[in-house]
């Protein structure tokens, strides 16, 4: 909690203040000549710019990541952490630098509290290669990454690694890592777009079929899934990593297309009967299909709605876009793969997506 009367400060700004006014002078005086990078990256709503006063209830506050060489982290890491615990102020702009972990195993996160003794700070000490291995599951980001390396990294983790701010660069080339991971290689991008259109194709006819069978709830659920798939498509087309579910709508809302498309998607979700649901979905299909055509990745595909074969449902037949994109995928590591995509496209289990090494094992098992 903040000291009474202190105003909310966006977490990135709070981290910058703590680094420039407190951590940097401490490191300069206590460890002269130490080479390091300082950043606010990784987990935390502030890294993606979505934090608010509500965020302050757990693992939010004056936080920082310090990146050393692997050798310096082993040799000096404990001393640096101890010195910071002893010398950091008790608060920054009214926000405590001490985090108290709960004794309740059901609530293991840290909460800001004032303390009279050394602060249990949130200045993490890492080396870049070790951090990348832990967060992204890569043995080395410096090596040429294969297509399947990219497919095994959750987009949330890529957003965390490339979001936030580097306040000071140093050993390990943190900024270079972020530049290299900023977006997918062209061939991976095309493949992921093809896979996302294929997801739309798999379910677009079910909205009508469920309704025809008297299952309006099922029709609405499928429509909501299609809305989610279209939002992911828009993020892919705008070269933005999609965060996990909590921030998907917020991230979509930042896209240029959101102003026009957002009300259409909300109309799909608000529809109480099949005809209105189908009409709004088709409006959304056509808008996203036009966005795809404007990307010039493939020759334009007719974006208009059409019947689903002989059945009386209007759809896009999104597989047409999937096939057009798939034909442009020439990377040997991707050619011939089924259009199942990356880990985000075949699993939304938060427990799986939080285990990058398990994901890579799953990809190996899938061949």
PDB file of N, CA, C and O in Angstrom, residues 23-82:
ATOM      1  N   UNK A  23      18.912   3.382  -7.138  1.00  0.00           N
ATOM      2  CA  UNK A  23      19.722   2.198  -7.445  1.00  0.00           C
ATOM      3  C   UNK A  23      21.012   2.580  -8.156  1.00  0.00           C
ATOM      4  O   UNK A  23      22.097   2.092  -7.806  1.00  0.00           O
ATOM      5  N   UNK A  24      20.935   3.443  -9.135  1.00  0.00           N
ATOM      6  CA  UNK A  24      22.144   3.826  -9.868  1.00  0.00           C
ATOM      7  C   UNK A  24      23.213   4.418  -8.944  1.00  0.00           C
ATOM      8  O   UNK A  24      24.375   3.986  -9.000  1.00  0.00           O
ATOM      9  N   UNK A  25      22.880   5.380  -8.070  1.00  0.00           N
ATOM     10  CA  UNK A  25      23.912   5.899  -7.163  1.00  0.00           C
ATOM     11  C   UNK A  25      24.452   4.842  -6.207  1.00  0.00           C
ATOM     12  O   UNK A  25      25.658   4.836  -5.912  1.00  0.00           O
ATOM     13  N   UNK A  26      23.608   3.946  -5.728  1.00  0.00           N
ATOM     14  CA  UNK A  26      24.087   2.898  -4.816  1.00  0.00           C
ATOM     15  C   UNK A  26      25.085   2.002  -5.522  1.00  0.00           C
ATOM     16  O   UNK A  26      26.167   1.686  -4.989  1.00  0.00           O
ATOM     17  N   UNK A  27      24.767   1.575  -6.729  1.00  0.00           N
ATOM     18  CA  UNK A  27      25.678   0.693  -7.462  1.00  0.00           C
ATOM     19  C   UNK A  27      26.977   1.416  -7.810  1.00  0.00           C
ATOM     20  O   UNK A  27      28.067   0.825  -7.742  1.00  0.00           O
ATOM     21  N   UNK A  28      26.879   2.687  -8.163  1.00  0.00           N
ATOM     22  CA  UNK A  28      28.077   3.442  -8.520  1.00  0.00           C
ATOM     23  C   UNK A  28      29.026   3.563  -7.323  1.00  0.00           C
ATOM     24  O   UNK A  28      30.244   3.412  -7.463  1.00  0.00           O
ATOM     25  N   UNK A  29      28.468   3.805  -6.158  1.00  0.00           N
ATOM     26  CA  UNK A  29      29.302   4.014  -4.977  1.00  0.00           C
ATOM     27  C   UNK A  29      29.781   2.715  -4.342  1.00  0.00           C
ATOM     28  O   UNK A  29      30.929   2.626  -3.886  1.00  0.00           O
ATOM     29  N   UNK A  30      28.912   1.713  -4.308  1.00  0.00           N
ATOM     30  CA  UNK A  30      29.268   0.466  -3.621  1.00  0.00           C
ATOM     31  C   UNK A  30      30.019  -0.507  -4.514  1.00  0.00           C
ATOM     32  O   UNK A  30      30.803  -1.333  -4.018  1.00  0.00           O
ATOM     33  N   UNK A  31      29.799  -0.411  -5.823  1.00  0.00           N
ATOM     34  CA  UNK A  31      30.427  -1.357  -6.754  1.00  0.00           C
ATOM     35  C   UNK A  31      30.981  -0.589  -7.950  1.00  0.00           C
ATOM     36  O   UNK A  31      30.508  -0.745  -9.081  1.00  0.00           O
ATOM     37  N   UNK A  32      31.970   0.251  -7.733  1.00  0.00           N
ATOM     38  CA  UNK A  32      32.518   1.066  -8.827  1.00  0.00           C
ATOM     39  C   UNK A  32      33.048   0.181  -9.950  1.00  0.00           C
ATOM     40  O   UNK A  32      33.685  -0.835  -9.716  1.00  0.00           O
ATOM     41  N   UNK A  33      32.754   0.579 -11.157  1.00  0.00           N
ATOM     42  CA  UNK A  33      33.214  -0.168 -12.324  1.00  0.00           C
ATOM     43  C   UNK A  33      32.323  -1.331 -12.711  1.00  0.00           C
ATOM     44  O   UNK A  33      32.581  -1.995 -13.726  1.00  0.00           O
ATOM     45  N   UNK A  34      31.277  -1.602 -11.930  1.00  0.00           N
ATOM     46  CA  UNK A  34      30.386  -2.718 -12.247  1.00  0.00           C
ATOM     47  C   UNK A  34      29.650  -2.434 -13.556  1.00  0.00           C
ATOM     48  O   UNK A  34      29.087  -1.358 -13.750  1.00  0.00           O
ATOM     49  N   UNK A  35      29.671  -3.401 -14.444  1.00  0.00           N
ATOM     50  CA  UNK A  35      28.955  -3.286 -15.713  1.00  0.00           C
ATOM     51  C   UNK A  35      27.605  -3.981 -15.568  1.00  0.00           C
ATOM     52  O   UNK A  35      27.534  -5.117 -15.113  1.00  0.00           O
ATOM     53  N   UNK A  36      26.548  -3.298 -15.979  1.00  0.00           N
ATOM     54  CA  UNK A  36      25.217  -3.876 -15.828  1.00  0.00           C
ATOM     55  C   UNK A  36      24.248  -3.178 -16.774  1.00  0.00           C
ATOM     56  O   UNK A  36      24.529  -2.107 -17.321  1.00  0.00           O
ATOM     57  N   UNK A  37      23.098  -3.804 -16.970  1.00  0.00           N
ATOM     58  CA  UNK A  37      21.959  -3.175 -17.633  1.00  0.00           C
ATOM     59  C   UNK A  37      20.841  -3.083 -16.612  1.00  0.00           C
ATOM     60  O   UNK A  37      20.733  -3.926 -15.716  1.00  0.00           O
ATOM     61  N   UNK A  38      20.014  -2.059 -16.729  1.00  0.00           N
ATOM     62  CA  UNK A  38      18.881  -1.877 -15.831  1.00  0.00           C
ATOM     63  C   UNK A  38      17.627  -1.702 -16.668  1.00  0.00           C
ATOM     64  O   UNK A  38      17.625  -0.937 -17.642  1.00  0.00           O
ATOM     65  N   UNK A  39      16.555  -2.397 -16.302  1.00  0.00           N
ATOM     66  CA  UNK A  39      15.341  -2.366 -17.108  1.00  0.00           C
ATOM     67  C   UNK A  39      14.136  -2.721 -16.250  1.00  0.00           C
ATOM     68  O   UNK A  39      14.272  -3.216 -15.125  1.00  0.00           O
ATOM     69  N   UNK A  40      12.981  -2.466 -16.779  1.00  0.00           N
ATOM     70  CA  UNK A  40      11.737  -3.020 -16.224  1.00  0.00           C
ATOM     71  C   UNK A  40      11.095  -3.811 -17.346  1.00  0.00           C
ATOM     72  O   UNK A  40      10.465  -3.260 -18.245  1.00  0.00           O
ATOM     73  N   UNK A  41      11.326  -5.121 -17.302  1.00  0.00           N
ATOM     74  CA  UNK A  41      10.826  -6.046 -18.317  1.00  0.00           C
ATOM     75  C   UNK A  41      10.299  -7.280 -17.605  1.00  0.00           C
ATOM     76  O   UNK A  41      10.449  -7.431 -16.393  1.00  0.00           O
ATOM     77  N   UNK A  42       9.678  -8.184 -18.361  1.00  0.00           N
ATOM     78  CA  UNK A  42       9.184  -9.414 -17.766  1.00  0.00           C
ATOM     79  C   UNK A  42       7.737  -9.305 -17.324  1.00  0.00           C
ATOM     80  O   UNK A  42       6.938  -8.591 -17.927  1.00  0.00           O
ATOM     81  N   UNK A  43       7.392 -10.010 -16.267  1.00  0.00           N
ATOM     82  CA  UNK A  43       6.004 -10.051 -15.824  1.00  0.00           C
ATOM     83  C   UNK A  43       5.607  -8.747 -15.145  1.00  0.00           C
ATOM     84  O   UNK A  43       6.445  -7.995 -14.662  1.00  0.00           O
ATOM     85  N   UNK A  44       4.315  -8.509 -15.132  1.00  0.00           N
ATOM     86  CA  UNK A  44       3.797  -7.298 -14.499  1.00  0.00           C
ATOM     87  C   UNK A  44       2.997  -6.474 -15.481  1.00  0.00           C
ATOM     88  O   UNK A  44       3.437  -6.229 -16.609  1.00  0.00           O
ATOM     89  N   UNK A  45       1.822  -6.038 -15.059  1.00  0.00           N
ATOM     90  CA  UNK A  45       0.948  -5.282 -15.957  1.00  0.00           C
ATOM     91  C   UNK A  45       1.599  -3.998 -16.444  1.00  0.00           C
ATOM     92  O   UNK A  45       1.311  -3.521 -17.549  1.00  0.00           O
ATOM     93  N   UNK A  46       2.497  -3.424 -15.629  1.00  0.00           N
ATOM     94  CA  UNK A  46       3.121  -2.168 -16.031  1.00  0.00           C
ATOM     95  C   UNK A  46       4.029  -2.327 -17.239  1.00  0.00           C
ATOM     96  O   UNK A  46       4.251  -1.376 -17.996  1.00  0.00           O
ATOM     97  N   UNK A  47       4.572  -3.537 -17.442  1.00  0.00           N
ATOM     98  CA  UNK A  47       5.454  -3.774 -18.587  1.00  0.00           C
ATOM     99  C   UNK A  47       4.698  -3.583 -19.898  1.00  0.00           C
ATOM    100  O   UNK A  47       5.249  -3.088 -20.880  1.00  0.00           O
ATOM    101  N   UNK A  48       3.414  -3.956 -19.905  1.00  0.00           N
ATOM    102  CA  UNK A  48       2.592  -3.781 -21.095  1.00  0.00           C
ATOM    103  C   UNK A  48       1.813  -2.468 -21.078  1.00  0.00           C
ATOM    104  O   UNK A  48       1.071  -2.171 -22.006  1.00  0.00           O
ATOM    105  N   UNK A  49       1.978  -1.702 -20.007  1.00  0.00           N
ATOM    106  CA  UNK A  49       1.312  -0.411 -19.921  1.00  0.00           C
ATOM    107  C   UNK A  49      -0.144  -0.486 -19.538  1.00  0.00           C
ATOM    108  O   UNK A  49      -0.916   0.425 -19.862  1.00  0.00           O
ATOM    109  N   UNK A  50      -0.540  -1.546 -18.825  1.00  0.00           N
ATOM    110  CA  UNK A  50      -1.934  -1.725 -18.455  1.00  0.00           C
ATOM    111  C   UNK A  50      -2.168  -1.603 -16.949  1.00  0.00           C
ATOM    112  O   UNK A  50      -3.238  -1.961 -16.452  1.00  0.00           O
ATOM    113  N   UNK A  51      -1.198  -1.128 -16.202  1.00  0.00           N
ATOM    114  CA  UNK A  51      -1.368  -1.065 -14.751  1.00  0.00           C
ATOM    115  C   UNK A  51      -2.259   0.109 -14.361  1.00  0.00           C
ATOM    116  O   UNK A  51      -2.399   1.090 -15.091  1.00  0.00           O
ATOM    117  N   UNK A  52      -2.850  -0.016 -13.191  1.00  0.00           N
ATOM    118  CA  UNK A  52      -3.760   0.979 -12.636  1.00  0.00           C
ATOM    119  C   UNK A  52      -3.650   0.891 -11.116  1.00  0.00           C
ATOM    120  O   UNK A  52      -2.933   0.024 -10.583  1.00  0.00           O
ATOM    121  N   UNK A  53      -4.339   1.747 -10.377  1.00  0.00           N
ATOM    122  CA  UNK A  53      -4.278   1.629  -8.914  1.00  0.00           C
ATOM    123  C   UNK A  53      -4.621   0.233  -8.404  1.00  0.00           C
ATOM    124  O   UNK A  53      -4.086  -0.202  -7.376  1.00  0.00           O
ATOM    125  N   UNK A  54      -5.478  -0.509  -9.103  1.00  0.00           N
ATOM    126  CA  UNK A  54      -5.794  -1.871  -8.689  1.00  0.00           C
ATOM    127  C   UNK A  54      -4.556  -2.760  -8.695  1.00  0.00           C
ATOM    128  O   UNK A  54      -4.449  -3.689  -7.882  1.00  0.00           O
ATOM    129  N   UNK A  55      -3.612  -2.472  -9.565  1.00  0.00           N
ATOM    130  CA  UNK A  55      -2.419  -3.315  -9.679  1.00  0.00           C
ATOM    131  C   UNK A  55      -1.585  -3.315  -8.410  1.00  0.00           C
ATOM    132  O   UNK A  55      -0.795  -4.241  -8.178  1.00  0.00           O
ATOM    133  N   UNK A  56      -1.741  -2.293  -7.583  1.00  0.00           N
ATOM    134  CA  UNK A  56      -0.876  -2.132  -6.417  1.00  0.00           C
ATOM    135  C   UNK A  56      -1.152  -3.148  -5.323  1.00  0.00           C
ATOM    136  O   UNK A  56      -0.424  -3.187  -4.327  1.00  0.00           O
ATOM    137  N   UNK A  57      -2.166  -4.013  -5.505  1.00  0.00           N
ATOM    138  CA  UNK A  57      -2.476  -4.947  -4.423  1.00  0.00           C
ATOM    139  C   UNK A  57      -1.547  -6.154  -4.383  1.00  0.00           C
ATOM    140  O   UNK A  57      -1.536  -6.900  -3.405  1.00  0.00           O
ATOM    141  N   UNK A  58      -0.738  -6.384  -5.438  1.00  0.00           N
ATOM    142  CA  UNK A  58       0.227  -7.486  -5.364  1.00  0.00           C
ATOM    143  C   UNK A  58       1.286  -7.343  -6.458  1.00  0.00           C
ATOM    144  O   UNK A  58       0.990  -6.995  -7.585  1.00  0.00           O
ATOM    145  N   UNK A  59       2.528  -7.589  -6.070  1.00  0.00           N
ATOM    146  CA  UNK A  59       3.692  -7.627  -6.971  1.00  0.00           C
ATOM    147  C   UNK A  59       3.752  -6.435  -7.921  1.00  0.00           C
ATOM    148  O   UNK A  59       4.146  -6.559  -9.077  1.00  0.00           O
ATOM    149  N   UNK A  60       3.330  -5.302  -7.450  1.00  0.00           N
ATOM    150  CA  UNK A  60       3.454  -4.050  -8.200  1.00  0.00           C
ATOM    151  C   UNK A  60       4.097  -3.038  -7.273  1.00  0.00           C
ATOM    152  O   UNK A  60       3.853  -3.037  -6.061  1.00  0.00           O
ATOM    153  N   UNK A  61       4.911  -2.162  -7.820  1.00  0.00           N
ATOM    154  CA  UNK A  61       5.546  -1.146  -7.011  1.00  0.00           C
ATOM    155  C   UNK A  61       6.901  -0.792  -7.584  1.00  0.00           C
ATOM    156  O   UNK A  61       7.156  -0.972  -8.783  1.00  0.00           O
ATOM    157  N   UNK A  62       7.822  -0.305  -6.751  1.00  0.00           N
ATOM    158  CA  UNK A  62       9.167   0.005  -7.228  1.00  0.00           C
ATOM    159  C   UNK A  62       9.924  -1.290  -7.545  1.00  0.00           C
ATOM    160  O   UNK A  62      10.433  -1.958  -6.654  1.00  0.00           O
ATOM    161  N   UNK A  63       9.937  -1.655  -8.801  1.00  0.00           N
ATOM    162  CA  UNK A  63      10.563  -2.909  -9.240  1.00  0.00           C
ATOM    163  C   UNK A  63      11.577  -2.617 -10.336  1.00  0.00           C
ATOM    164  O   UNK A  63      11.458  -1.643 -11.067  1.00  0.00           O
ATOM    165  N   UNK A  64      12.558  -3.518 -10.453  1.00  0.00           N
ATOM    166  CA  UNK A  64      13.637  -3.295 -11.414  1.00  0.00           C
ATOM    167  C   UNK A  64      14.314  -4.623 -11.697  1.00  0.00           C
ATOM    168  O   UNK A  64      14.375  -5.504 -10.822  1.00  0.00           O
ATOM    169  N   UNK A  65      14.817  -4.779 -12.918  1.00  0.00           N
ATOM    170  CA  UNK A  65      15.668  -5.916 -13.274  1.00  0.00           C
ATOM    171  C   UNK A  65      17.065  -5.401 -13.594  1.00  0.00           C
ATOM    172  O   UNK A  65      17.218  -4.486 -14.405  1.00  0.00           O
ATOM    173  N   UNK A  66      18.062  -5.980 -12.928  1.00  0.00           N
ATOM    174  CA  UNK A  66      19.460  -5.651 -13.175  1.00  0.00           C
ATOM    175  C   UNK A  66      20.110  -6.858 -13.851  1.00  0.00           C
ATOM    176  O   UNK A  66      20.029  -7.979 -13.345  1.00  0.00           O
ATOM    177  N   UNK A  67      20.759  -6.626 -15.001  1.00  0.00           N
ATOM    178  CA  UNK A  67      21.402  -7.697 -15.757  1.00  0.00           C
ATOM    179  C   UNK A  67      22.915  -7.515 -15.687  1.00  0.00           C
ATOM    180  O   UNK A  67      23.456  -6.479 -16.093  1.00  0.00           O
ATOM    181  N   UNK A  68      23.597  -8.531 -15.151  1.00  0.00           N
ATOM    182  CA  UNK A  68      25.046  -8.550 -15.022  1.00  0.00           C
ATOM    183  C   UNK A  68      25.614  -9.581 -15.991  1.00  0.00           C
ATOM    184  O   UNK A  68      24.872 -10.320 -16.650  1.00  0.00           O
ATOM    185  N   UNK A  69      26.931  -9.660 -16.068  1.00  0.00           N
ATOM    186  CA  UNK A  69      27.516 -10.816 -16.727  1.00  0.00           C
ATOM    187  C   UNK A  69      27.229 -12.036 -15.857  1.00  0.00           C
ATOM    188  O   UNK A  69      26.983 -11.909 -14.642  1.00  0.00           O
ATOM    189  N   UNK A  70      27.267 -13.217 -16.451  1.00  0.00           N
ATOM    190  CA  UNK A  70      27.000 -14.427 -15.674  1.00  0.00           C
ATOM    191  C   UNK A  70      28.007 -14.560 -14.538  1.00  0.00           C
ATOM    192  O   UNK A  70      27.654 -14.956 -13.415  1.00  0.00           O
ATOM    193  N   UNK A  71      29.265 -14.214 -14.820  1.00  0.00           N
ATOM    194  CA  UNK A  71      30.287 -14.316 -13.775  1.00  0.00           C
ATOM    195  C   UNK A  71      30.057 -13.338 -12.646  1.00  0.00           C
ATOM    196  O   UNK A  71      30.189 -13.691 -11.459  1.00  0.00           O
ATOM    197  N   UNK A  72      29.721 -12.098 -12.981  1.00  0.00           N
ATOM    198  CA  UNK A  72      29.474 -11.091 -11.943  1.00  0.00           C
ATOM    199  C   UNK A  72      28.232 -11.427 -11.127  1.00  0.00           C
ATOM    200  O   UNK A  72      28.179 -11.145  -9.921  1.00  0.00           O
ATOM    201  N   UNK A  73      27.255 -12.019 -11.757  1.00  0.00           N
ATOM    202  CA  UNK A  73      26.052 -12.383 -11.000  1.00  0.00           C
ATOM    203  C   UNK A  73      26.390 -13.420  -9.943  1.00  0.00           C
ATOM    204  O   UNK A  73      25.921 -13.345  -8.802  1.00  0.00           O
ATOM    205  N   UNK A  74      27.218 -14.386 -10.303  1.00  0.00           N
ATOM    206  CA  UNK A  74      27.621 -15.407  -9.332  1.00  0.00           C
ATOM    207  C   UNK A  74      28.519 -14.801  -8.252  1.00  0.00           C
ATOM    208  O   UNK A  74      28.349 -15.064  -7.056  1.00  0.00           O
ATOM    209  N   UNK A  75      29.471 -13.955  -8.673  1.00  0.00           N
ATOM    210  CA  UNK A  75      30.451 -13.429  -7.736  1.00  0.00           C
ATOM    211  C   UNK A  75      29.881 -12.334  -6.832  1.00  0.00           C
ATOM    212  O   UNK A  75      30.194 -12.268  -5.637  1.00  0.00           O
ATOM    213  N   UNK A  76      29.042 -11.472  -7.404  1.00  0.00           N
ATOM    214  CA  UNK A  76      28.614 -10.286  -6.660  1.00  0.00           C
ATOM    215  C   UNK A  76      27.116 -10.236  -6.361  1.00  0.00           C
ATOM    216  O   UNK A  76      26.671  -9.318  -5.656  1.00  0.00           O
ATOM    217  N   UNK A  77      26.364 -11.154  -6.915  1.00  0.00           N
ATOM    218  CA  UNK A  77      24.910 -11.062  -6.817  1.00  0.00           C
ATOM    219  C   UNK A  77      24.396 -10.951  -5.390  1.00  0.00           C
ATOM    220  O   UNK A  77      23.572 -10.085  -5.076  1.00  0.00           O
ATOM    221  N   UNK A  78      24.880 -11.806  -4.497  1.00  0.00           N
ATOM    222  CA  UNK A  78      24.407 -11.779  -3.106  1.00  0.00           C
ATOM    223  C   UNK A  78      24.776 -10.468  -2.429  1.00  0.00           C
ATOM    224  O   UNK A  78      23.963  -9.892  -1.678  1.00  0.00           O
ATOM    225  N   UNK A  79      25.980  -9.988  -2.706  1.00  0.00           N
ATOM    226  CA  UNK A  79      26.409  -8.719  -2.085  1.00  0.00           C
ATOM    227  C   UNK A  79      25.573  -7.549  -2.594  1.00  0.00           C
ATOM    228  O   UNK A  79      25.191  -6.658  -1.821  1.00  0.00           O
ATOM    229  N   UNK A  80      25.298  -7.530  -3.891  1.00  0.00           N
ATOM    230  CA  UNK A  80      24.497  -6.444  -4.455  1.00  0.00           C
ATOM    231  C   UNK A  80      23.106  -6.458  -3.842  1.00  0.00           C
ATOM    232  O   UNK A  80      22.568  -5.415  -3.432  1.00  0.00           O
ATOM    233  N   UNK A  81      22.505  -7.624  -3.760  1.00  0.00           N
ATOM    234  CA  UNK A  81      21.164  -7.726  -3.194  1.00  0.00           C
ATOM    235  C   UNK A  81      21.141  -7.267  -1.744  1.00  0.00           C
ATOM    236  O   UNK A  81      20.228  -6.554  -1.308  1.00  0.00           O
ATOM    237  N   UNK A  82      22.201  -7.641  -0.986  1.00  0.00           N
ATOM    238  CA  UNK A  82      22.270  -7.254   0.425  1.00  0.00           C
ATOM    239  C   UNK A  82      22.446  -5.742   0.576  1.00  0.00           C
ATOM    240  O   UNK A  82      21.766  -5.102   1.396  1.00  0.00           O
TER     241      UNK A  82
END
